[in-house]
Amino acid sequence: MKKGFIFDLDGVIVDTAKYHYLAWKKLANELGFEFTLEQNELFKGVSRKRCLEILLEIGNIQASQEQFDRWMIEKNEDYLEYIAKMDASEILPDVPRVLEFLKNKKVPIALGSASKNAKPILEKVGLLPYFESIVDGNNVTKAKPDPEVFLIAATNLQVAPQDCVVFEDAVAGIQAANNAQMTSIGIGDANTLTEANYNFNDFTEMTDDFLNGLLA
Ligand code: BG6
Ligand code: MG
């Protein structure tokens, strides 16, 4: 039976949440209010547009469509400045080991991310060649927890959804994987990712035996 593996990007492969946070915080401060790390948790796995909607709700700010669009662009431009400086040192621990393990087993790998910046980030950190398919914010119409992003990835890999394994750090992402009938693996706090089929704090905890078990 052919298996397929799908990785989320932000918080699974690289810790870009801190850059998203700094860019959103700068905008919030410009608009005259604070944006905390705790509030940033709500932004994980959530589309850029929805993040801005939440940010403006936090700041109790009404915006015209024109202002809204301008702030979306401004936040992304600030975020891209951080991304421009990224290199392989920002890959999260043991991600390359797991990618290499799967490659050696000839298991097809896809990216399933809400980000519209996914491809340049993978390029910057040098991991792009591992991915047979990149499905990101540019390819989807429905946000996680809708399963669309992962179902497109499964189709691209030519693997049945129930034979796909998803690595996710966001609650909405685990729900999306479950909604797609895939095996969901939470990367992060098990107390937060309670709906995941399996949980690891990070990839250093994931043994080759566990990965072999998923392939069996
Ligand atoms: C997700 C992040 O991967 O991508 C979210 O977890 C982010 O925080 C979303 O808002 C969209 O990213 P981008 O790069 O298109 O603004
Ligand atoms: Mg994520």
Short mmCIF file of C-alpha atoms and ligand atoms in Angstrom, two decimals:
data_model
loop_
_atom_site.label_atom_id
_atom_site.label_comp_id
_atom_site.label_asym_id
_atom_site.label_seq_id
_atom_site.Cartn_x
_atom_site.Cartn_y
_atom_site.Cartn_z
CA MET A 1 0.00 0.00 0.00
CA LYS A 2 1.46 3.36 -1.03
CA LYS A 3 1.80 5.88 1.80
CA GLY A 4 2.20 9.65 1.56
CA PHE A 5 3.51 12.15 4.10
CA ILE A 6 2.34 15.75 4.35
CA PHE A 7 4.13 18.42 6.37
CA ASP A 8 2.76 21.73 7.55
CA LEU A 9 5.42 24.45 7.26
CA ASP A 10 5.20 27.15 9.94
CA GLY A 11 5.91 25.61 13.36
CA VAL A 12 6.68 22.15 11.95
CA ILE A 13 9.59 22.64 9.55
CA VAL A 14 10.66 26.15 10.61
CA ASP A 15 9.79 28.38 13.55
CA THR A 16 8.41 31.26 11.53
CA ALA A 17 5.69 31.98 14.13
CA LYS A 18 8.13 34.40 15.78
CA TYR A 19 8.47 36.41 12.55
CA HIS A 20 4.71 36.43 11.93
CA TYR A 21 4.39 37.66 15.54
CA LEU A 22 6.92 40.48 15.16
CA ALA A 23 5.26 41.69 11.96
CA TRP A 24 1.74 41.60 13.45
CA LYS A 25 2.99 43.25 16.66
CA LYS A 26 4.56 46.10 14.69
CA LEU A 27 1.25 46.73 12.94
CA ALA A 28 -0.70 46.54 16.22
CA ASN A 29 1.70 49.01 17.87
CA GLU A 30 1.35 51.39 14.91
CA LEU A 31 -2.41 51.20 15.36
CA GLY A 32 -1.98 51.98 19.06
CA PHE A 33 -2.46 48.70 20.92
CA GLU A 34 -0.48 45.73 22.23
CA PHE A 35 -0.37 42.28 20.71
CA THR A 36 0.90 39.53 23.02
CA LEU A 37 2.62 36.21 22.39
CA GLU A 38 -0.39 34.53 23.95
CA GLN A 39 -2.72 36.20 21.43
CA ASN A 40 -0.33 35.08 18.68
CA GLU A 41 -1.29 31.47 19.49
CA LEU A 42 -4.67 32.20 17.87
CA PHE A 43 -2.87 33.00 14.62
CA LYS A 44 -1.24 29.60 14.13
CA GLY A 45 -2.50 27.82 11.04
CA VAL A 46 -4.83 30.74 10.30
CA SER A 47 -4.80 32.59 6.95
CA ARG A 48 -3.26 36.05 6.66
CA LYS A 49 -6.66 37.64 6.02
CA ARG A 50 -8.27 35.97 9.04
CA CYS A 51 -5.27 36.95 11.20
CA LEU A 52 -5.78 40.62 10.32
CA GLU A 53 -9.50 40.33 11.05
CA ILE A 54 -8.67 38.91 14.51
CA LEU A 55 -6.00 41.56 15.11
CA LEU A 56 -8.45 44.36 14.34
CA GLU A 57 -11.01 42.72 16.64
CA ILE A 58 -8.39 42.68 19.42
CA GLY A 59 -7.63 46.38 18.83
CA ASN A 60 -11.32 47.17 18.37
CA ILE A 61 -10.54 48.88 15.08
CA GLN A 62 -12.90 49.37 12.15
CA ALA A 63 -11.23 49.47 8.75
CA SER A 64 -12.33 50.30 5.24
CA GLN A 65 -11.58 47.65 2.61
CA GLU A 66 -8.79 49.87 1.30
CA GLN A 67 -7.13 50.18 4.72
CA PHE A 68 -7.54 46.46 5.33
CA ASP A 69 -5.81 45.61 2.06
CA ARG A 70 -3.01 48.08 2.78
CA TRP A 71 -2.35 46.57 6.21
CA MET A 72 -2.28 43.05 4.72
CA ILE A 73 0.42 44.21 2.32
CA GLU A 74 2.34 46.08 5.02
CA LYS A 75 2.39 43.09 7.37
CA ASN A 76 3.57 40.78 4.61
CA GLU A 77 6.32 43.18 3.53
CA ASP A 78 7.63 43.28 7.11
CA TYR A 79 7.38 39.49 7.36
CA LEU A 80 9.29 39.07 4.09
CA GLU A 81 12.16 41.15 5.50
CA TYR A 82 12.60 38.54 8.23
CA ILE A 83 12.25 35.66 5.77
CA ALA A 84 14.91 37.14 3.52
CA LYS A 85 17.50 36.52 6.26
CA MET A 86 16.53 32.88 6.86
CA ASP A 87 18.89 29.99 6.19
CA ALA A 88 19.22 26.27 7.01
CA SER A 89 20.10 27.07 10.64
CA GLU A 90 16.41 27.86 11.19
CA ILE A 91 15.18 24.38 10.33
CA LEU A 92 13.62 22.82 13.43
CA PRO A 93 15.57 19.94 15.09
CA ASP A 94 15.62 16.58 13.27
CA VAL A 95 13.35 17.69 10.41
CA PRO A 96 16.13 16.85 7.90
CA ARG A 97 16.60 13.41 9.50
CA VAL A 98 12.90 12.56 9.07
CA LEU A 99 12.80 13.93 5.49
CA GLU A 100 15.92 11.93 4.62
CA PHE A 101 14.45 8.79 6.22
CA LEU A 102 11.28 9.10 4.12
CA LYS A 103 13.25 9.87 0.96
CA ASN A 104 15.33 6.72 1.46
CA LYS A 105 12.11 4.73 1.77
CA LYS A 106 10.89 6.38 -1.47
CA VAL A 107 7.83 7.75 0.30
CA PRO A 108 6.34 10.76 -1.53
CA ILE A 109 6.31 13.97 0.51
CA ALA A 110 4.08 17.06 0.15
CA LEU A 111 3.75 20.39 1.88
CA GLY A 112 0.30 21.41 3.12
CA SER A 113 0.45 24.98 4.42
CA ALA A 114 -1.83 28.00 4.76
CA SER A 115 1.07 30.31 3.93
CA LYS A 116 1.41 32.09 0.61
CA ASN A 117 5.14 32.35 1.28
CA ALA A 118 5.79 28.60 1.58
CA LYS A 119 7.88 28.02 -1.53
CA PRO A 120 10.40 30.84 -0.99
CA ILE A 121 10.85 29.75 2.64
CA LEU A 122 11.57 26.13 1.65
CA GLU A 123 13.98 27.45 -0.97
CA LYS A 124 15.76 29.67 1.55
CA VAL A 125 16.33 26.85 4.02
CA GLY A 126 17.31 24.41 1.24
CA LEU A 127 14.54 21.82 1.73
CA LEU A 128 12.56 22.37 -1.47
CA PRO A 129 14.00 19.30 -3.30
CA TYR A 130 12.39 16.91 -0.79
CA PHE A 131 8.87 17.95 -1.77
CA GLU A 132 7.05 16.32 -4.66
CA SER A 133 4.11 18.68 -4.23
CA ILE A 134 3.66 22.07 -2.58
CA VAL A 135 0.09 22.95 -1.65
CA ASP A 136 -0.11 26.33 0.06
CA GLY A 137 -2.25 29.41 0.59
CA ASN A 138 -2.11 30.13 -3.13
CA ASN A 139 -3.86 26.85 -4.03
CA VAL A 140 -6.71 26.64 -1.56
CA THR A 141 -10.09 28.30 -1.21
CA LYS A 142 -10.98 26.89 2.22
CA ALA A 143 -8.86 27.33 5.33
CA LYS A 144 -7.92 24.62 7.87
CA PRO A 145 -9.82 22.93 9.63
CA ASP A 146 -11.31 22.33 6.18
CA PRO A 147 -9.42 19.32 4.76
CA GLU A 148 -8.99 20.90 1.29
CA VAL A 149 -5.26 21.64 1.54
CA PHE A 150 -4.41 18.07 2.57
CA LEU A 151 -6.82 16.44 0.11
CA ILE A 152 -5.21 18.35 -2.78
CA ALA A 153 -1.80 17.20 -1.52
CA ALA A 154 -2.98 13.56 -1.40
CA THR A 155 -4.31 13.83 -4.95
CA ASN A 156 -1.01 15.31 -6.13
CA LEU A 157 0.93 12.49 -4.45
CA GLN A 158 -1.53 9.95 -5.89
CA VAL A 159 -2.07 8.47 -2.44
CA ALA A 160 -5.47 7.73 -0.88
CA PRO A 161 -6.25 10.17 1.97
CA GLN A 162 -6.50 7.36 4.55
CA ASP A 163 -2.92 6.35 3.63
CA CYS A 164 -1.56 9.85 4.28
CA VAL A 165 0.19 11.00 7.44
CA VAL A 166 0.12 14.69 8.43
CA PHE A 167 2.53 16.57 10.70
CA GLU A 168 0.89 19.66 12.23
CA ASP A 169 1.48 22.14 15.06
CA ALA A 170 -1.89 23.91 14.92
CA VAL A 171 -5.21 22.75 16.37
CA ALA A 172 -6.98 23.72 13.12
CA GLY A 173 -4.38 21.72 11.18
CA ILE A 174 -4.90 18.56 13.24
CA GLN A 175 -8.65 18.96 12.72
CA ALA A 176 -8.08 19.38 8.96
CA ALA A 177 -6.04 16.15 8.86
CA ASN A 178 -8.70 14.30 10.86
CA ASN A 179 -11.41 15.70 8.59
CA ALA A 180 -9.44 14.32 5.62
CA GLN A 181 -9.41 10.83 7.28
CA MET A 182 -5.61 11.02 7.49
CA THR A 183 -3.32 10.00 10.37
CA SER A 184 -2.66 13.19 12.35
CA ILE A 185 0.59 13.72 14.21
CA GLY A 186 0.78 16.71 16.54
CA ILE A 187 4.15 18.44 16.76
CA GLY A 188 4.02 20.46 19.97
CA ASP A 189 2.17 20.46 23.26
CA ALA A 190 -0.01 17.35 23.69
CA ASN A 191 -2.29 19.34 26.01
CA THR A 192 -3.06 21.72 23.14
CA LEU A 193 -3.14 19.22 20.27
CA THR A 194 -5.52 16.86 22.05
CA GLU A 195 -7.25 15.66 18.88
CA ALA A 196 -4.07 14.33 17.24
CA ASN A 197 -3.68 10.57 16.73
CA TYR A 198 -0.08 10.83 18.01
CA ASN A 199 1.92 13.56 19.74
CA PHE A 200 5.56 14.60 19.87
CA ASN A 201 7.09 17.75 21.31
CA ASP A 202 9.40 17.84 18.29
CA PHE A 203 10.95 15.50 15.72
CA THR A 204 13.87 14.57 18.01
CA GLU A 205 11.36 12.42 19.92
CA MET A 206 10.24 10.55 16.81
CA THR A 207 12.14 7.29 16.36
CA ASP A 208 12.81 5.41 13.12
CA ASP A 209 10.79 2.55 14.64
CA PHE A 210 7.77 4.82 14.96
CA LEU A 211 8.16 5.97 11.34
CA ASN A 212 8.53 2.37 10.17
CA GLY A 213 5.34 1.56 12.06
CA LEU A 214 3.49 4.24 10.06
CA LEU A 215 4.77 2.74 6.82
CA ALA A 216 3.80 -0.85 7.71
C1 BG6 B 1 0.31 29.60 8.53
C2 BG6 B 1 0.73 30.28 9.82
O1 BG6 B 1 1.17 28.56 8.24
O2 BG6 B 1 0.32 30.54 7.46
C3 BG6 B 1 -0.15 31.48 10.09
O3 BG6 B 1 0.65 29.35 10.88
C4 BG6 B 1 -0.11 32.42 8.89
O4 BG6 B 1 0.28 32.14 11.25
C5 BG6 B 1 -0.52 31.67 7.63
O5 BG6 B 1 -0.97 33.52 9.10
C6 BG6 B 1 -0.47 32.55 6.38
O6 BG6 B 1 0.86 32.86 6.11
P1 BG6 B 1 1.35 33.94 5.04
O7 BG6 B 1 2.83 33.66 4.91
O8 BG6 B 1 0.63 33.65 3.76
O9 BG6 B 1 1.05 35.28 5.57
MG MG B 2 1.79 25.48 11.47
#
